[in-house]
XYZ file of C-alpha atoms in Angstrom:
654
model
C -89.509 137.976 -40.894
C -89.801 136.183 -37.567
C -93.055 135.299 -35.860
C -94.391 133.171 -33.050
C -94.152 136.021 -30.555
C -96.720 136.202 -27.776
C -99.753 138.328 -28.632
C -101.994 138.221 -25.599
C -105.523 139.560 -25.187
C -106.411 140.586 -21.648
C -109.149 142.929 -22.728
C -111.277 145.263 -20.672
C -114.135 146.377 -22.911
C -115.392 149.905 -22.340
C -118.800 150.965 -23.647
C -118.326 154.508 -24.918
C -121.698 155.341 -26.397
C -123.430 158.240 -24.672
C -120.500 159.205 -22.477
C -120.896 162.564 -20.719
C -117.216 163.019 -20.006
C -115.453 166.087 -21.295
C -111.743 166.798 -21.312
C -109.916 170.037 -20.672
C -111.374 172.946 -22.657
C -109.101 174.906 -24.986
C -108.856 178.242 -26.701
C -109.522 177.583 -30.397
C -108.075 179.336 -33.433
C -109.663 178.038 -36.641
C -108.045 178.593 -40.046
C -109.600 177.857 -43.399
C -110.086 179.304 -46.855
C -111.058 182.699 -45.444
C -107.751 182.884 -43.564
C -105.628 182.097 -46.628
C -105.710 178.342 -47.266
C -106.729 177.319 -50.783
C -108.248 174.076 -49.500
C -110.042 173.266 -46.269
C -108.768 169.665 -46.471
C -105.662 169.784 -44.256
C -103.663 166.549 -44.120
C -100.550 167.292 -42.051
C -98.679 169.926 -40.043
C -95.134 170.234 -38.744
C -93.136 172.850 -36.809
C -89.548 173.384 -37.945
C -86.632 174.454 -35.743
C -87.338 178.126 -36.494
C -90.826 177.758 -35.048
C -92.524 178.035 -38.425
C -95.482 175.769 -39.172
C -95.642 173.849 -42.435
C -99.151 172.868 -43.486
C -99.972 170.245 -46.118
C -103.362 170.432 -47.839
C -105.170 168.999 -50.861
C -104.252 172.185 -52.699
C -100.651 172.808 -51.809
C -98.038 173.374 -49.141
C -98.266 176.421 -46.879
C -95.899 178.200 -44.535
C -97.632 179.704 -41.491
C -95.754 182.305 -39.452
C -98.443 182.696 -36.802
C -100.151 185.510 -38.680
C -100.610 184.560 -42.315
C -100.298 181.621 -44.705
C -97.787 181.699 -47.550
C -98.335 179.213 -50.400
C -95.285 177.219 -51.543
C -96.025 176.116 -55.100
C -92.740 176.230 -56.982
C -90.824 173.011 -57.741
C -93.393 170.759 -56.035
C -94.873 168.624 -58.845
C -98.157 167.871 -57.060
C -100.275 170.013 -54.773
C -101.860 167.026 -52.989
C -99.592 167.066 -49.923
C -100.138 163.867 -47.920
C -97.497 163.886 -45.174
C -94.193 165.421 -44.109
C -91.349 164.234 -41.916
C -88.077 165.818 -40.696
C -84.666 164.290 -41.315
C -81.566 164.526 -39.110
C -80.216 167.579 -40.929
C -83.539 169.420 -40.277
C -84.594 169.045 -43.890
C -88.187 168.055 -44.631
C -89.566 165.372 -46.918
C -93.058 165.819 -48.343
C -95.166 163.047 -49.829
C -97.661 163.911 -52.542
C -99.443 162.297 -55.454
C -96.415 162.721 -57.741
C -93.942 161.138 -55.335
C -91.616 162.762 -52.804
C -90.026 166.187 -52.475
C -86.923 166.735 -50.351
C -86.640 170.330 -49.155
C -84.791 172.560 -46.717
C -86.872 175.076 -44.709
C -85.589 178.645 -44.707
C -86.850 181.747 -43.004
C -90.140 182.580 -44.743
C -89.339 180.249 -47.648
C -88.056 176.835 -48.635
C -85.141 175.539 -50.709
C -85.836 172.581 -52.985
C -82.559 171.136 -54.332
C -82.051 168.369 -56.881
C -84.033 165.369 -55.726
C -82.078 162.254 -54.594
C -84.861 159.730 -55.203
C -85.148 158.854 -58.882
C -87.061 155.607 -58.401
C -90.747 156.374 -58.688
C -93.035 155.625 -55.780
C -96.746 155.199 -56.220
C -98.848 157.811 -54.439
C -96.810 157.793 -51.190
C -98.604 158.974 -48.090
C -97.390 158.288 -44.544
C -93.638 158.787 -43.926
C -91.227 157.886 -41.114
C -87.498 158.560 -40.653
C -85.439 156.229 -38.449
C -82.251 156.899 -36.465
C -80.112 155.893 -39.452
C -81.827 158.665 -41.437
C -83.549 156.123 -43.627
C -86.937 157.033 -44.983
C -89.842 154.601 -44.661
C -92.502 155.220 -47.278
C -96.074 153.937 -47.107
C -98.056 153.372 -50.294
C -101.810 152.764 -50.658
C -101.209 149.592 -52.694
C -99.996 147.852 -49.533
C -96.271 148.324 -50.081
C -93.864 149.643 -47.469
C -90.632 150.935 -49.000
C -87.388 151.924 -47.311
C -85.084 154.517 -48.881
C -81.512 154.731 -47.539
C -80.422 157.793 -49.518
C -79.400 155.967 -52.661
C -81.763 153.057 -53.280
C -85.177 151.759 -52.305
C -86.099 148.383 -50.824
C -89.583 146.920 -50.517
C -89.943 145.812 -46.891
C -93.586 144.734 -46.802
C -96.285 144.097 -49.345
C -99.808 143.309 -48.190
C -102.906 142.879 -50.276
C -105.304 145.765 -49.676
C -109.002 145.308 -50.377
C -109.914 149.000 -50.250
C -109.050 151.497 -52.995
C -108.071 154.710 -51.243
C -104.940 156.824 -51.741
C -104.863 157.563 -47.996
C -104.620 153.921 -46.868
C -101.264 153.758 -45.140
C -98.852 152.084 -42.763
C -98.351 153.704 -39.352
C -95.207 154.069 -37.246
C -94.375 154.578 -33.572
C -90.889 154.998 -32.097
C -90.250 152.794 -29.043
C -86.854 154.254 -28.161
C -84.027 156.056 -29.937
C -83.459 153.182 -32.366
C -86.421 150.763 -32.432
C -89.953 151.300 -33.691
C -93.261 149.574 -34.343
C -94.967 149.366 -37.730
C -98.697 148.784 -38.202
C -100.238 147.851 -41.529
C -103.686 149.097 -42.608
C -104.845 145.455 -42.440
C -104.110 145.380 -38.702
C -100.787 143.530 -38.679
C -98.281 144.844 -36.144
C -94.511 144.482 -36.561
C -91.490 145.392 -34.471
C -88.285 146.699 -36.050
C -85.087 146.548 -34.010
C -82.258 148.743 -35.189
C -79.678 145.947 -35.129
C -81.861 143.498 -37.052
C -82.651 143.212 -40.742
C -85.942 141.418 -40.033
C -89.303 142.564 -38.768
C -90.741 140.735 -35.770
C -94.432 139.948 -36.119
C -96.336 140.922 -32.974
C -99.858 140.030 -34.066
C -103.001 141.287 -35.776
C -105.932 143.448 -34.661
C -108.590 145.489 -36.480
C -107.807 147.727 -39.490
C -105.391 150.395 -38.278
C -105.228 154.142 -39.030
C -102.570 155.240 -36.510
C -100.418 154.034 -33.607
C -98.619 155.773 -30.741
C -96.118 154.474 -28.192
C -95.957 156.094 -24.737
C -94.553 154.701 -21.488
C -94.522 150.991 -22.442
C -98.010 151.239 -23.927
C -98.953 150.993 -27.583
C -102.109 152.915 -28.485
C -103.834 151.559 -31.594
C -106.473 153.532 -33.529
C -108.588 152.457 -36.477
C -111.830 150.519 -36.690
C -111.408 150.282 -32.931
C -109.305 151.863 -30.219
C -107.040 149.705 -28.070
C -104.251 149.969 -25.524
C -101.561 147.291 -25.410
C -98.718 146.721 -22.975
C -95.485 146.244 -24.896
C -92.399 144.631 -23.382
C -89.288 145.177 -25.475
C -87.241 142.502 -23.685
C -89.812 139.803 -24.446
C -91.161 141.210 -27.728
C -94.572 140.811 -26.130
C -97.706 142.782 -26.980
C -100.683 142.352 -24.647
C -103.991 144.083 -25.367
C -105.312 145.360 -22.021
C -108.165 147.630 -23.093
C -110.349 147.996 -26.163
C -113.266 150.298 -26.888
C -116.657 149.046 -27.923
C -119.854 150.506 -29.384
C -118.273 153.756 -30.525
C -119.764 154.485 -33.925
C -116.743 156.187 -35.458
C -113.393 155.225 -36.909
C -110.419 156.455 -34.910
C -108.077 158.248 -37.308
C -105.263 159.969 -35.397
C -103.276 159.818 -32.152
C -100.976 162.294 -30.375
C -99.419 162.777 -26.940
C -98.504 166.038 -25.200
C -95.753 166.775 -22.666
C -98.005 165.720 -19.787
C -98.520 162.300 -21.409
C -102.135 163.091 -22.211
C -103.365 161.064 -25.165
C -105.567 162.699 -27.822
C -107.633 160.757 -30.342
C -109.126 162.006 -33.604
C -112.113 160.401 -35.310
C -113.614 160.339 -38.796
C -116.947 161.963 -37.887
C -117.110 162.735 -34.148
C -114.321 165.236 -33.523
C -111.488 165.134 -31.001
C -111.252 163.204 -27.731
C -108.848 162.776 -24.862
C -108.220 159.256 -23.613
C -108.400 159.612 -19.841
C -108.046 157.146 -17.014
C -110.815 157.340 -14.428
C -111.170 154.939 -11.538
C -108.582 152.668 -13.127
C -110.303 152.398 -16.523
C -109.693 154.186 -19.818
C -112.478 156.459 -20.995
C -112.896 158.868 -23.900
C -113.657 162.482 -23.014
C -114.668 164.897 -25.753
C -112.483 167.981 -26.192
C -114.330 171.308 -26.345
C -113.401 174.931 -26.867
C -114.253 177.788 -24.525
C -112.984 180.995 -26.085
C -115.568 182.638 -23.839
C -114.936 181.291 -20.291
C -118.714 181.263 -19.717
C -119.392 178.941 -22.650
C -118.461 175.469 -23.784
C -118.572 174.870 -27.541
C -118.086 171.802 -29.694
C -115.160 171.934 -32.061
C -116.114 172.852 -35.651
C -114.272 169.915 -37.202
C -115.513 166.331 -37.096
C -113.262 164.430 -39.530
C -109.680 164.621 -38.293
C -106.835 163.612 -40.593
C -103.865 164.139 -38.280
C -102.786 165.651 -34.964
C -99.527 167.440 -34.244
C -98.488 168.704 -30.805
C -95.691 171.274 -30.814
C -93.057 172.051 -28.182
C -95.330 174.528 -26.376
C -98.046 171.848 -25.998
C -100.276 173.448 -28.629
C -102.475 170.967 -30.495
C -102.680 171.403 -34.267
C -105.720 169.649 -35.689
C -105.664 168.766 -39.390
C -109.211 168.210 -40.609
C -111.512 168.377 -43.604
C -112.818 171.679 -42.203
C -109.475 173.427 -42.103
C -106.716 173.764 -39.536
C -107.393 174.053 -35.820
C -105.050 175.328 -33.121
C -105.972 174.397 -29.543
C -104.109 176.165 -26.746
C -104.412 176.160 -22.992
C -104.755 179.582 -21.468
C -103.001 180.827 -18.362
C -106.127 180.339 -16.231
C -108.582 177.500 -16.742
C -111.940 176.414 -15.410
C -112.924 173.130 -13.798
C -115.207 170.460 -15.196
C -118.690 170.300 -13.597
C -118.210 173.583 -11.713
C -120.754 176.359 -12.454
C -119.852 179.990 -13.137
C -121.384 181.243 -9.886
C -120.115 183.625 -7.225
C -117.361 181.731 -5.379
C -117.004 183.063 -1.841
C -114.511 180.811 -0.067
C -112.166 177.873 -0.600
C -110.093 175.352 1.361
C -107.455 172.680 0.722
C -107.164 169.267 2.393
C -104.116 167.055 2.944
C -104.969 164.979 -0.150
C -104.741 168.018 -2.412
C -108.511 168.271 -2.912
C -110.050 171.747 -3.136
C -113.352 172.740 -1.502
C -115.278 175.717 -2.869
C -118.467 177.352 -1.659
C -120.868 178.866 -4.199
C -123.911 178.574 -1.973
C -123.502 174.871 -2.715
C -120.207 173.263 -1.714
C -118.078 171.510 -4.346
C -115.120 169.187 -3.944
C -112.523 169.455 -6.724
C -110.246 166.485 -7.369
C -107.449 165.834 -9.838
C -108.152 162.872 -12.107
C -105.681 161.892 -14.825
C -104.090 165.371 -15.082
C -107.494 167.099 -15.143
C -109.693 168.608 -12.428
C -113.322 167.693 -11.886
C -115.823 168.993 -9.325
C -118.434 167.045 -7.376
C -121.274 168.716 -5.515
C -121.317 167.638 -1.868
C -124.563 166.733 -0.148
C -124.033 169.123 2.765
C -126.585 169.909 5.492
C -129.253 172.465 4.549
C -128.392 174.804 7.392
C -127.475 178.008 5.562
C -125.214 179.496 2.936
C -121.569 178.716 3.664
C -119.267 181.757 3.695
C -116.150 180.251 5.261
C -114.437 176.875 4.760
C -111.448 175.178 6.387
C -110.094 171.635 6.609
C -108.658 170.238 9.843
C -107.319 166.710 9.348
C -110.389 164.689 8.264
C -112.981 167.337 9.057
C -114.488 170.037 6.865
C -115.521 173.141 8.808
C -117.913 175.735 7.409
C -119.270 179.050 8.628
C -122.812 180.067 7.739
C -124.346 183.458 7.037
C -126.454 183.243 10.226
C -123.589 182.717 12.667
C -123.214 178.942 12.881
C -120.098 176.804 12.469
C -120.655 173.352 10.954
C -118.370 170.355 11.384
C -118.596 167.733 8.615
C -116.544 164.907 7.212
C -114.753 165.481 3.900
C -117.799 164.242 1.982
C -120.100 166.794 3.607
C -121.784 164.539 6.175
C -122.798 166.435 9.314
C -120.925 165.813 12.572
C -121.698 168.819 14.757
C -123.273 172.289 14.755
C -121.898 175.094 16.938
C -123.926 178.307 17.152
C -122.385 181.764 17.474
C -125.527 183.659 16.468
C -125.653 185.414 19.854
C -122.158 186.813 19.198
C -122.863 188.145 15.695
C -123.927 187.418 12.133
C -122.168 185.511 9.351
C -118.965 183.549 9.931
C -117.019 184.453 6.782
C -113.445 183.312 7.397
C -112.045 180.184 9.114
C -108.388 179.244 9.550
C -107.319 175.792 10.753
C -103.815 176.046 12.214
C -101.097 173.464 12.891
C -102.394 172.976 16.461
C -105.797 171.835 15.136
C -107.452 175.037 16.282
C -110.101 176.701 14.138
C -109.941 180.502 14.266
C -112.740 182.454 12.663
C -113.896 185.943 11.794
C -117.523 186.974 12.204
C -119.632 189.879 10.987
C -121.339 192.056 13.644
C -125.068 192.080 14.345
C -126.251 195.211 16.120
C -123.067 195.764 18.134
C -119.311 195.766 17.404
C -117.266 192.565 17.465
C -113.663 192.677 18.601
C -111.114 190.046 17.636
C -111.674 186.376 16.907
C -113.295 183.225 18.206
C -111.540 179.855 18.340
C -112.583 176.205 18.491
C -109.841 174.002 19.923
C -108.985 170.421 18.966
C -111.565 169.149 21.484
C -114.274 171.363 19.964
C -114.226 173.708 22.970
C -114.946 177.389 22.286
C -112.606 180.271 23.254
C -113.146 183.999 22.723
C -110.315 186.381 21.884
C -111.551 189.946 22.264
C -110.351 193.068 24.034
C -109.022 191.058 26.951
C -106.784 189.180 24.496
C -105.287 192.286 22.902
C -107.714 193.215 20.124
C -108.932 196.762 19.563
C -111.134 196.203 16.539
C -112.868 193.671 14.281
C -110.730 191.186 12.350
C -111.353 190.218 8.714
C -108.721 187.532 8.153
C -106.520 185.144 10.136
C -103.656 183.051 8.713
C -100.709 180.954 9.845
C -97.248 181.644 8.414
C -94.735 179.060 7.109
C -93.003 179.501 10.483
C -96.231 178.489 12.297
C -96.836 182.052 13.500
C -100.462 183.163 13.610
C -101.471 186.575 12.256
C -104.815 188.379 12.220
C -105.681 191.513 10.286
C -108.673 193.785 10.023
C -110.050 197.287 10.418
C -108.427 200.593 11.374
C -105.195 202.494 10.791
C -103.905 201.634 14.272
C -105.361 198.143 14.601
C -104.854 196.472 11.243
C -102.307 193.723 12.093
C -101.835 191.391 15.107
C -99.595 188.429 15.898
C -100.454 185.692 18.358
C -98.169 185.140 21.366
C -98.461 181.499 22.516
C -96.675 182.259 25.803
C -99.135 184.994 26.735
C -102.093 183.443 24.905
C -102.985 186.814 23.459
C -102.515 188.866 20.311
C -99.905 191.600 20.041
C -100.705 194.699 17.990
C -98.094 194.905 15.208
C -99.666 197.889 13.434
C -97.120 200.489 12.306
C -98.099 204.090 11.456
C -98.251 204.838 7.746
C -95.809 207.204 6.070
C -98.250 207.685 3.188
C -101.902 208.711 3.122
C -104.611 206.051 3.486
C -108.377 206.320 3.512
C -110.213 206.875 6.815
C -112.081 203.577 6.332
C -108.864 201.589 5.933
C -109.276 197.785 6.039
C -107.083 194.759 5.464
C -109.022 192.192 3.436
C -106.360 189.490 3.290
C -102.751 188.725 4.223
C -99.968 186.423 3.047
C -96.729 185.716 4.907
C -93.626 184.697 2.962
C -90.702 182.528 4.046
C -88.735 185.589 5.199
C -91.506 186.630 7.565
C -92.676 189.568 5.463
C -96.414 190.177 5.694
C -98.156 191.209 2.487
C -101.483 192.945 3.031
C -104.379 193.205 0.589
C -106.124 196.420 1.612
C -108.623 199.063 0.603
C -105.595 201.209 -0.278
C -103.642 198.724 -2.363
C -100.939 196.163 -1.714
C -98.780 196.856 1.366
C -95.698 195.147 2.788
C -94.998 194.915 6.536
C -91.522 193.873 7.744
C -92.132 194.372 11.504
C -90.285 197.705 11.400
C -91.731 199.490 8.378
C -94.803 199.388 6.232
C -94.478 200.365 2.590
C -96.665 200.455 -0.491
C -94.874 198.770 -3.431
C -94.996 200.498 -6.779
C -97.570 198.656 -8.890
C -97.629 201.283 -11.593
C -101.161 202.342 -12.478
C -102.540 199.777 -10.004
C -100.797 201.355 -6.985
C -103.348 202.340 -4.359
C -106.243 200.465 -5.979
C -108.209 198.103 -3.742
C -106.728 194.612 -3.366
C -109.084 191.839 -2.250
C -106.757 188.864 -1.812
C -103.046 188.076 -1.868
C -100.835 184.971 -1.985
C -97.092 184.276 -2.030
C -95.699 181.356 -4.030
C -92.411 179.489 -3.407
C -90.661 181.464 -6.168
C -91.417 184.658 -4.113
C -93.928 185.902 -6.691
C -96.842 187.850 -5.190
C -100.289 187.182 -6.666
C -102.911 189.856 -6.202
C -106.691 189.758 -6.664
C -108.067 193.199 -7.466
C -111.580 194.581 -7.297
C -112.127 195.189 -11.026
C -108.761 194.662 -12.739
C -108.388 190.884 -12.519
C -105.191 189.256 -11.266
C -101.731 190.796 -10.928
C -98.359 189.094 -10.575
C -95.663 191.091 -8.784
C -92.062 189.884 -8.745
C -88.751 191.727 -8.722
C -90.520 195.003 -9.386
C -92.297 193.728 -12.514
C -96.078 193.698 -12.888
C -98.144 191.412 -15.114
C -101.927 191.606 -15.358
C -104.376 188.814 -16.203
C -107.989 189.210 -17.287
C -110.619 187.434 -19.345
C -108.205 187.022 -22.267
C -105.987 184.950 -19.941
C -108.913 182.679 -19.017
C -110.459 184.394 -15.983
C -114.276 184.312 -16.110
C -114.326 187.958 -14.956
C -111.968 190.650 -13.692
C -114.054 191.095 -10.533
C -112.264 189.007 -7.928
C -113.519 187.608 -4.611
C -112.307 188.610 -1.136
C -109.798 186.406 0.687
C -109.871 183.712 -1.997
C -106.463 182.758 -3.375
C -104.782 179.503 -2.413
C -101.915 177.446 -3.795
C -102.359 173.679 -3.858
C -99.717 171.036 -3.160
C -98.222 171.513 -6.632
C -98.132 175.317 -6.220
C -100.964 175.629 -8.736
C -102.899 178.804 -7.997
C -106.671 178.748 -7.384
C -108.632 182.011 -7.426
C -112.279 182.812 -6.781
C -114.224 185.375 -8.776
C -117.785 186.641 -8.857
C -118.371 184.361 -11.846
C -116.633 181.145 -10.887
C -113.301 179.579 -9.969
C -110.148 179.564 -12.091
C -106.825 177.816 -11.635
C -103.500 178.262 -13.381
C -102.713 175.786 -16.125
C -99.157 175.523 -14.766
C -97.788 174.409 -11.438
C -95.822 177.259 -9.853
C -97.144 179.541 -12.598
C -94.846 181.840 -14.492
C -95.479 183.996 -17.549
C -95.626 182.156 -20.846
C -92.272 182.667 -22.586
C -92.065 185.003 -25.534
C -90.843 183.288 -28.675
C -87.246 184.037 -29.583
C -87.241 186.848 -32.157
C -85.989 185.939 -35.617
C -84.042 188.603 -37.483
C -85.652 188.908 -40.905
C -83.694 191.765 -42.444
C -80.486 193.669 -41.809
C -78.907 196.572 -43.620
C -75.468 198.095 -43.300
C -74.453 201.324 -45.025
C -77.711 201.198 -46.979
C -76.930 197.696 -48.194
C -79.168 194.736 -47.371
C -77.341 191.719 -45.982
C -78.417 188.182 -46.902
C -79.935 186.545 -43.819
C -81.245 183.385 -45.436
C -80.157 180.476 -43.311
C -81.223 176.893 -42.958
C -83.276 175.759 -39.993
């Protein structure tokens, strides 16, 4: 065993006591004795290649098919299942109080052949398989044993002061061949595939688990630390360590977005986030009801397992937890109030008006809202961003110019023209076009504030025949306005003539006499999609049609957006969100994460990552995915087959 390698402390201490941070909230499914487990002490979980979950508890091994738990008792000499690990041939090895069991998962069952390991091991717990398919076996007496398929070799033996069958070594793969080993005493070793020796990297506090992600080693135990690891120099440098957190850190896991999750012995589950350049712990909560935030029911976490679909399986002394992100999610620090308008700036920040104005920013893969200290001039009904300025329309006919932090720059009054300014569009020419509600007399068309803050009116003399409710710029930089009336519902701006051309086409289907266009979206082909009182319509400059939305056809649509994959997203009045693509309709409601099915007018936007943001009468929701698409359905598994009244054997190895 070689030593003398650099072990450098460049520590930033973070005081974690009393933190108010919270991580992304999840939908929780909680399984315990009532759901079919014989013991609520769950030690490990693993998903096999068939998608089945194997659960190890203090009272046996269980197979979970997503609906029910099936106990696996036969041919396993002990029911105290400590850990499990897959081998290259997709077989599983289980550690338990009587030693090891090598098994092969099958559909709805397991095959346990003759066991290859005759040499007894003493209460093995944590397991690890390397690229040579060798099994590394941790024992609570301080021994680390390697099994190569035919014989065992003791690799390490450390004196352990504590007497606990769960004291174990921990492992973290660095690349396809090399890995790091941590002893419960805090010693850290590096194993290179082409070397027979372990390289000593150093010693920290007593260790419960380690995790290697992106050149960083995360160390959990009596403390929590992050170390930079350089393979070329065999160098481990501690760069951050927690302090004053009155729990032991017991488990680590990383999801596909490189988010780090940390389990504790008495404080539940946390996400290790990076805010303003420093690591911080944010507690993970559940929100099965989008209006509520609840603490997780388990405090002592034994292990974490994140499956291919980014689901988090929590093994605890209070049963098994499954944490899943829903299709739509809420935003930290944002209330569930009526959200009336939204805007996006060039930095990707979102601005939302709920009476108060909030700025939503992405921090370490999560979104957090900050309330802006805006002028107390009136309720803001319209928002737009033009370069470094935030523009807002008030309910009493004023337009406010602010910086992006809400500091007042200018007030322009349009109260003599009408009432509330409810929609503002900032175009590529730095003009601000807005729609205004009438006060006592009709309003025709739009008003515009140019890049020099000069005001221009676009009414009857500029081509309008009615009041406009929305104005938007297309991907081709063409400006469209839409509003009220069967013969005056759509206009396009002509820069050469500096006026709007009526593009309204007569309908070939019946519409209501009070027909209105609430919102529009223009796709890359120049098609205009209209959210109207009479459903979703499509205008191609020659025809206007009403797409078949099944039972939703003809129902009021309040907002519409087109994403780069040509999917059409529709906000309805009382039916939540719809996705329309290639003639297929999908609906999303509270079970998908929306706070309510009652959607807001003119309030869908896609951010720079094509993540969808929607306003509702009870808050704001955004898609958990960029460029959202329906969650895939799991591949069906054929469980039985008969031919000529004879059942065929479908048992196959995973």
